[in-house]
Amino acid sequence: TEHDFNLEKQTLVHEAKLNIQDEFTKKEKDREVQQRIARSAEIGECRVKKMKIRDDLLQKLVADAGAKCAVVARGQNYPQLLQKLIVQGLIKIEEMEVTVFCRNEDISTIEKILDVAVQEYVEIMKRESGVTLEPKVVMNENRNRDLTTNSYGGIVLTALNGKIVCDNTMASRLNLVYEELLPSIRAILFPDA
């Protein structure tokens, strides 16, 4: 009986040891999993921070470029630029009745160059298609709909009561260039990424 008792005791002790080892192994695996999860979350958080910092830098770059566009809008060649933007917009919009929107400070400049721009458009269309057009291009009369200063200058042309819009502002052109060159900009600014 004592032998049976010792055998039973050893069996119970052995089973208890196995249970403790299993429990320990399970807890160790759980701890490793939790560590991996925490490490992965930390890496993800670092990536998000890195992306946020990069995005902030890119937005600052765009803002700086916008400030340079605002300088262009105060330059002596700005009337010629506006004229070219109007001609380009008219070619793109291809309508006979067009309204020109601009910033309040550009109204007098646009009024001076509008007829010349329309004439240049007519000449280009006649040369390219052989058709003489007579578009009616007018300035926006509603001062509440003037472009804001954060457009950095330029013009917006509309036709068919605003159903067709050609945004030729400096801000829209800057955004187009930014979107188009974004991969190159990233490669220059962040070569290791």
PDB file of C-alpha atoms in Angstrom:
ATOM      1  CA  THR A   1       0.000   0.000   0.000  1.00  0.00           C
ATOM      2  CA  GLU A   2       2.833   2.350   0.770  1.00  0.00           C
ATOM      3  CA  HIS A   3       4.310   1.508  -2.602  1.00  0.00           C
ATOM      4  CA  ASP A   4       0.966   2.256  -4.280  1.00  0.00           C
ATOM      5  CA  PHE A   5       0.736   5.461  -2.311  1.00  0.00           C
ATOM      6  CA  ASN A   6       4.239   6.577  -3.401  1.00  0.00           C
ATOM      7  CA  LEU A   7       3.479   5.601  -6.994  1.00  0.00           C
ATOM      8  CA  GLU A   8       0.230   7.565  -6.913  1.00  0.00           C
ATOM      9  CA  LYS A   9       2.031  10.482  -5.269  1.00  0.00           C
ATOM     10  CA  GLN A  10       4.751  10.454  -7.938  1.00  0.00           C
ATOM     11  CA  THR A  11       2.133  10.301 -10.675  1.00  0.00           C
ATOM     12  CA  LEU A  12       0.257  13.256  -9.190  1.00  0.00           C
ATOM     13  CA  VAL A  13       3.500  15.224  -8.714  1.00  0.00           C
ATOM     14  CA  HIS A  14       4.555  14.410 -12.287  1.00  0.00           C
ATOM     15  CA  GLU A  15       1.149  15.459 -13.664  1.00  0.00           C
ATOM     16  CA  ALA A  16       1.275  18.657 -11.601  1.00  0.00           C
ATOM     17  CA  LYS A  17       4.768  19.385 -12.947  1.00  0.00           C
ATOM     18  CA  LEU A  18       3.534  18.808 -16.514  1.00  0.00           C
ATOM     19  CA  ASN A  19       0.540  21.073 -15.892  1.00  0.00           C
ATOM     20  CA  ILE A  20       2.805  23.773 -14.463  1.00  0.00           C
ATOM     21  CA  GLN A  21       5.187  23.415 -17.421  1.00  0.00           C
ATOM     22  CA  ASP A  22       2.265  23.568 -19.882  1.00  0.00           C
ATOM     23  CA  GLU A  23       0.892  26.590 -18.073  1.00  0.00           C
ATOM     24  CA  PHE A  24       4.327  28.222 -18.086  1.00  0.00           C
ATOM     25  CA  THR A  25       4.814  27.450 -21.804  1.00  0.00           C
ATOM     26  CA  LYS A  26       1.366  28.842 -22.600  1.00  0.00           C
ATOM     27  CA  LYS A  27       2.027  32.018 -20.597  1.00  0.00           C
ATOM     28  CA  GLU A  28       5.430  32.399 -22.267  1.00  0.00           C
ATOM     29  CA  LYS A  29       3.821  32.091 -25.728  1.00  0.00           C
ATOM     30  CA  ASP A  30       1.103  34.581 -24.734  1.00  0.00           C
ATOM     31  CA  ARG A  31       3.780  36.992 -23.510  1.00  0.00           C
ATOM     32  CA  GLU A  32       5.709  36.617 -26.790  1.00  0.00           C
ATOM     33  CA  VAL A  33       2.524  37.232 -28.789  1.00  0.00           C
ATOM     34  CA  GLN A  34       1.747  40.323 -26.697  1.00  0.00           C
ATOM     35  CA  GLN A  35       5.304  41.575 -27.217  1.00  0.00           C
ATOM     36  CA  ARG A  36       5.017  41.041 -30.979  1.00  0.00           C
ATOM     37  CA  ILE A  37       1.663  42.843 -31.024  1.00  0.00           C
ATOM     38  CA  ALA A  38       3.074  45.752 -28.997  1.00  0.00           C
ATOM     39  CA  ARG A  39       6.169  45.930 -31.216  1.00  0.00           C
ATOM     40  CA  SER A  40       4.059  45.837 -34.361  1.00  0.00           C
ATOM     41  CA  ALA A  41       1.794  48.577 -32.987  1.00  0.00           C
ATOM     42  CA  GLU A  42       4.842  50.674 -32.109  1.00  0.00           C
ATOM     43  CA  ILE A  43       6.301  50.202 -35.593  1.00  0.00           C
ATOM     44  CA  GLY A  44       2.946  51.141 -37.122  1.00  0.00           C
ATOM     45  CA  GLU A  45       2.744  54.217 -34.908  1.00  0.00           C
ATOM     46  CA  CYS A  46       6.258  55.244 -35.955  1.00  0.00           C
ATOM     47  CA  ARG A  47       5.332  54.800 -39.613  1.00  0.00           C
ATOM     48  CA  VAL A  48       2.233  56.961 -39.152  1.00  0.00           C
ATOM     49  CA  LYS A  49       4.309  59.660 -37.409  1.00  0.00           C
ATOM     50  CA  LYS A  50       6.892  59.502 -40.191  1.00  0.00           C
ATOM     51  CA  MET A  51       4.194  59.797 -42.869  1.00  0.00           C
ATOM     52  CA  LYS A  52       2.584  62.715 -40.993  1.00  0.00           C
ATOM     53  CA  ILE A  53       5.909  64.556 -40.771  1.00  0.00           C
ATOM     54  CA  ARG A  54       6.548  63.953 -44.474  1.00  0.00           C
ATOM     55  CA  ASP A  55       3.051  65.141 -45.354  1.00  0.00           C
ATOM     56  CA  ASP A  56       3.527  68.272 -43.227  1.00  0.00           C
ATOM     57  CA  LEU A  57       6.796  68.986 -45.053  1.00  0.00           C
ATOM     58  CA  LEU A  58       5.134  68.505 -48.440  1.00  0.00           C
ATOM     59  CA  GLN A  59       2.245  70.799 -47.445  1.00  0.00           C
ATOM     60  CA  LYS A  60       4.749  73.433 -46.319  1.00  0.00           C
ATOM     61  CA  LEU A  61       6.491  73.079 -49.671  1.00  0.00           C
ATOM     62  CA  VAL A  62       3.177  73.678 -51.466  1.00  0.00           C
ATOM     63  CA  ALA A  63       2.448  76.684 -49.233  1.00  0.00           C
ATOM     64  CA  ASP A  64       5.898  78.122 -50.005  1.00  0.00           C
ATOM     65  CA  ALA A  65       5.309  77.571 -53.725  1.00  0.00           C
ATOM     66  CA  GLY A  66       1.928  79.290 -53.332  1.00  0.00           C
ATOM     67  CA  ALA A  67       3.644  82.285 -51.755  1.00  0.00           C
ATOM     68  CA  LYS A  68       5.937  82.421 -54.789  1.00  0.00           C
ATOM     69  CA  CYS A  69       2.854  82.305 -57.047  1.00  0.00           C
ATOM     70  CA  ALA A  70       1.476  85.289 -55.146  1.00  0.00           C
ATOM     71  CA  VAL A  71       4.730  87.133 -55.926  1.00  0.00           C
ATOM     72  CA  VAL A  72       4.257  86.319 -59.633  1.00  0.00           C
ATOM     73  CA  ALA A  73       0.767  87.847 -59.420  1.00  0.00           C
ATOM     74  CA  ARG A  74       2.376  91.120 -58.342  1.00  0.00           C
ATOM     75  CA  GLY A  75       5.015  91.049 -61.100  1.00  0.00           C
ATOM     76  CA  GLN A  76       5.136  93.153 -64.245  1.00  0.00           C
ATOM     77  CA  ASN A  77       4.517  90.138 -66.534  1.00  0.00           C
ATOM     78  CA  TYR A  78       1.296  89.212 -64.739  1.00  0.00           C
ATOM     79  CA  PRO A  79      -1.014  90.888 -67.336  1.00  0.00           C
ATOM     80  CA  GLN A  80       0.566  88.786 -70.116  1.00  0.00           C
ATOM     81  CA  LEU A  81       0.160  85.679 -67.957  1.00  0.00           C
ATOM     82  CA  LEU A  82      -3.520  86.486 -67.392  1.00  0.00           C
ATOM     83  CA  GLN A  83      -3.973  86.981 -71.132  1.00  0.00           C
ATOM     84  CA  LYS A  84      -2.416  83.588 -71.869  1.00  0.00           C
ATOM     85  CA  LEU A  85      -4.548  81.948 -69.154  1.00  0.00           C
ATOM     86  CA  ILE A  86      -7.705  83.432 -70.691  1.00  0.00           C
ATOM     87  CA  VAL A  87      -6.726  82.273 -74.201  1.00  0.00           C
ATOM     88  CA  GLN A  88      -5.864  78.812 -72.923  1.00  0.00           C
ATOM     89  CA  GLY A  89      -9.136  78.626 -70.983  1.00  0.00           C
ATOM     90  CA  LEU A  90     -11.178  79.703 -74.005  1.00  0.00           C
ATOM     91  CA  ILE A  91      -9.511  77.033 -76.141  1.00  0.00           C
ATOM     92  CA  LYS A  92     -10.216  74.427 -73.507  1.00  0.00           C
ATOM     93  CA  ILE A  93     -13.805  75.442 -72.743  1.00  0.00           C
ATOM     94  CA  GLU A  94     -14.849  75.819 -76.443  1.00  0.00           C
ATOM     95  CA  GLU A  95     -18.013  77.828 -75.767  1.00  0.00           C
ATOM     96  CA  MET A  96     -19.376  80.998 -77.360  1.00  0.00           C
ATOM     97  CA  GLU A  97     -20.691  82.675 -74.182  1.00  0.00           C
ATOM     98  CA  VAL A  98     -18.146  82.727 -71.385  1.00  0.00           C
ATOM     99  CA  THR A  99     -17.894  84.547 -68.059  1.00  0.00           C
ATOM    100  CA  VAL A 100     -14.506  85.428 -66.572  1.00  0.00           C
ATOM    101  CA  PHE A 101     -14.021  85.334 -62.795  1.00  0.00           C
ATOM    102  CA  CYS A 102     -10.961  86.842 -61.140  1.00  0.00           C
ATOM    103  CA  ARG A 103      -9.744  88.306 -57.874  1.00  0.00           C
ATOM    104  CA  ASN A 104     -11.033  91.760 -56.996  1.00  0.00           C
ATOM    105  CA  GLU A 105      -7.541  93.255 -57.386  1.00  0.00           C
ATOM    106  CA  ASP A 106      -7.242  91.796 -60.926  1.00  0.00           C
ATOM    107  CA  ILE A 107     -10.476  93.287 -62.323  1.00  0.00           C
ATOM    108  CA  SER A 108      -8.884  96.386 -63.905  1.00  0.00           C
ATOM    109  CA  THR A 109      -6.069  94.302 -65.427  1.00  0.00           C
ATOM    110  CA  ILE A 110      -8.518  91.763 -66.876  1.00  0.00           C
ATOM    111  CA  GLU A 111     -10.687  94.556 -68.303  1.00  0.00           C
ATOM    112  CA  LYS A 112      -7.609  95.970 -70.099  1.00  0.00           C
ATOM    113  CA  ILE A 113      -6.495  92.666 -71.628  1.00  0.00           C
ATOM    114  CA  LEU A 114      -9.789  90.844 -72.195  1.00  0.00           C
ATOM    115  CA  ASP A 115     -10.407  92.090 -75.748  1.00  0.00           C
ATOM    116  CA  VAL A 116      -6.807  91.314 -76.753  1.00  0.00           C
ATOM    117  CA  ALA A 117      -7.088  87.808 -75.271  1.00  0.00           C
ATOM    118  CA  VAL A 118     -10.376  87.144 -77.087  1.00  0.00           C
ATOM    119  CA  GLN A 119      -8.860  88.394 -80.360  1.00  0.00           C
ATOM    120  CA  GLU A 120      -5.839  86.123 -79.876  1.00  0.00           C
ATOM    121  CA  TYR A 121      -8.207  83.193 -79.254  1.00  0.00           C
ATOM    122  CA  VAL A 122     -10.189  84.011 -82.432  1.00  0.00           C
ATOM    123  CA  GLU A 123      -6.952  84.156 -84.473  1.00  0.00           C
ATOM    124  CA  ILE A 124      -5.711  80.839 -83.095  1.00  0.00           C
ATOM    125  CA  MET A 125      -9.029  79.120 -83.806  1.00  0.00           C
ATOM    126  CA  LYS A 126      -9.144  80.577 -87.338  1.00  0.00           C
ATOM    127  CA  ARG A 127      -5.575  79.456 -88.030  1.00  0.00           C
ATOM    128  CA  GLU A 128      -6.138  75.941 -86.618  1.00  0.00           C
ATOM    129  CA  SER A 129      -9.663  75.235 -87.879  1.00  0.00           C
ATOM    130  CA  GLY A 130     -10.366  77.797 -90.577  1.00  0.00           C
ATOM    131  CA  VAL A 131     -13.494  78.953 -88.715  1.00  0.00           C
ATOM    132  CA  THR A 132     -13.947  82.546 -87.585  1.00  0.00           C
ATOM    133  CA  LEU A 133     -15.567  82.594 -84.164  1.00  0.00           C
ATOM    134  CA  GLU A 134     -17.280  85.478 -82.414  1.00  0.00           C
ATOM    135  CA  PRO A 135     -17.296  84.529 -78.738  1.00  0.00           C
ATOM    136  CA  LYS A 136     -19.016  86.720 -76.173  1.00  0.00           C
ATOM    137  CA  VAL A 137     -16.678  86.888 -73.186  1.00  0.00           C
ATOM    138  CA  VAL A 138     -17.804  89.014 -70.241  1.00  0.00           C
ATOM    139  CA  MET A 139     -16.532  89.798 -66.761  1.00  0.00           C
ATOM    140  CA  ASN A 140     -18.361  88.499 -63.727  1.00  0.00           C
ATOM    141  CA  GLU A 141     -20.574  91.287 -62.372  1.00  0.00           C
ATOM    142  CA  ASN A 142     -21.295  89.703 -58.978  1.00  0.00           C
ATOM    143  CA  ARG A 143     -18.452  90.855 -56.684  1.00  0.00           C
ATOM    144  CA  ASN A 144     -19.461  88.201 -54.122  1.00  0.00           C
ATOM    145  CA  ARG A 145     -18.324  85.551 -56.599  1.00  0.00           C
ATOM    146  CA  ASP A 146     -14.859  87.028 -57.160  1.00  0.00           C
ATOM    147  CA  LEU A 147     -11.968  84.656 -56.570  1.00  0.00           C
ATOM    148  CA  THR A 148     -10.390  84.652 -53.132  1.00  0.00           C
ATOM    149  CA  THR A 149      -6.843  85.807 -52.497  1.00  0.00           C
ATOM    150  CA  ASN A 150      -5.748  82.229 -51.740  1.00  0.00           C
ATOM    151  CA  SER A 151      -6.233  81.468 -55.438  1.00  0.00           C
ATOM    152  CA  TYR A 152      -2.892  83.330 -55.861  1.00  0.00           C
ATOM    153  CA  GLY A 153      -4.274  84.985 -58.995  1.00  0.00           C
ATOM    154  CA  GLY A 154      -5.344  83.665 -62.362  1.00  0.00           C
ATOM    155  CA  ILE A 155      -8.865  83.236 -63.710  1.00  0.00           C
ATOM    156  CA  VAL A 156     -11.846  80.914 -63.799  1.00  0.00           C
ATOM    157  CA  LEU A 157     -13.954  80.709 -66.949  1.00  0.00           C
ATOM    158  CA  THR A 158     -17.525  79.418 -66.882  1.00  0.00           C
ATOM    159  CA  ALA A 159     -20.106  78.707 -69.552  1.00  0.00           C
ATOM    160  CA  LEU A 160     -23.682  77.415 -69.693  1.00  0.00           C
ATOM    161  CA  ASN A 161     -24.587  79.138 -66.406  1.00  0.00           C
ATOM    162  CA  GLY A 162     -21.680  77.599 -64.549  1.00  0.00           C
ATOM    163  CA  LYS A 163     -22.167  74.045 -65.830  1.00  0.00           C
ATOM    164  CA  ILE A 164     -18.818  74.165 -67.616  1.00  0.00           C
ATOM    165  CA  VAL A 165     -15.904  75.462 -65.550  1.00  0.00           C
ATOM    166  CA  CYS A 166     -12.263  75.936 -66.468  1.00  0.00           C
ATOM    167  CA  ASP A 167     -10.240  76.698 -63.348  1.00  0.00           C
ATOM    168  CA  ASN A 168      -7.072  78.409 -64.523  1.00  0.00           C
ATOM    169  CA  THR A 169      -6.057  79.916 -61.191  1.00  0.00           C
ATOM    170  CA  MET A 170      -2.492  79.817 -59.988  1.00  0.00           C
ATOM    171  CA  ALA A 171      -3.625  77.626 -57.064  1.00  0.00           C
ATOM    172  CA  SER A 172      -5.234  75.030 -59.349  1.00  0.00           C
ATOM    173  CA  ARG A 173      -2.194  74.968 -61.618  1.00  0.00           C
ATOM    174  CA  LEU A 174       0.074  74.605 -58.587  1.00  0.00           C
ATOM    175  CA  ASN A 175      -2.032  71.672 -57.383  1.00  0.00           C
ATOM    176  CA  LEU A 176      -1.880  70.040 -60.829  1.00  0.00           C
ATOM    177  CA  VAL A 177       1.900  70.352 -60.915  1.00  0.00           C
ATOM    178  CA  TYR A 178       2.158  69.091 -57.333  1.00  0.00           C
ATOM    179  CA  GLU A 179       0.035  66.007 -58.071  1.00  0.00           C
ATOM    180  CA  GLU A 180       1.945  65.284 -61.263  1.00  0.00           C
ATOM    181  CA  LEU A 181       5.393  65.715 -59.722  1.00  0.00           C
ATOM    182  CA  LEU A 182       4.645  64.221 -56.297  1.00  0.00           C
ATOM    183  CA  PRO A 183       6.597  60.976 -56.936  1.00  0.00           C
ATOM    184  CA  SER A 184       9.646  62.971 -58.097  1.00  0.00           C
ATOM    185  CA  ILE A 185       9.345  65.407 -55.192  1.00  0.00           C
ATOM    186  CA  ARG A 186       9.188  62.523 -52.724  1.00  0.00           C
ATOM    187  CA  ALA A 187      12.217  60.862 -54.351  1.00  0.00           C
ATOM    188  CA  ILE A 188      14.216  64.090 -54.031  1.00  0.00           C
ATOM    189  CA  LEU A 189      13.143  64.965 -50.492  1.00  0.00           C
ATOM    190  CA  PHE A 190      13.053  61.433 -49.071  1.00  0.00           C
ATOM    191  CA  PRO A 191      15.566  59.334 -51.051  1.00  0.00           C
ATOM    192  CA  ASP A 192      15.632  56.519 -48.468  1.00  0.00           C
ATOM    193  CA  ALA A 193      11.879  55.956 -48.536  1.00  0.00           C
TER     194      ALA A 193
END
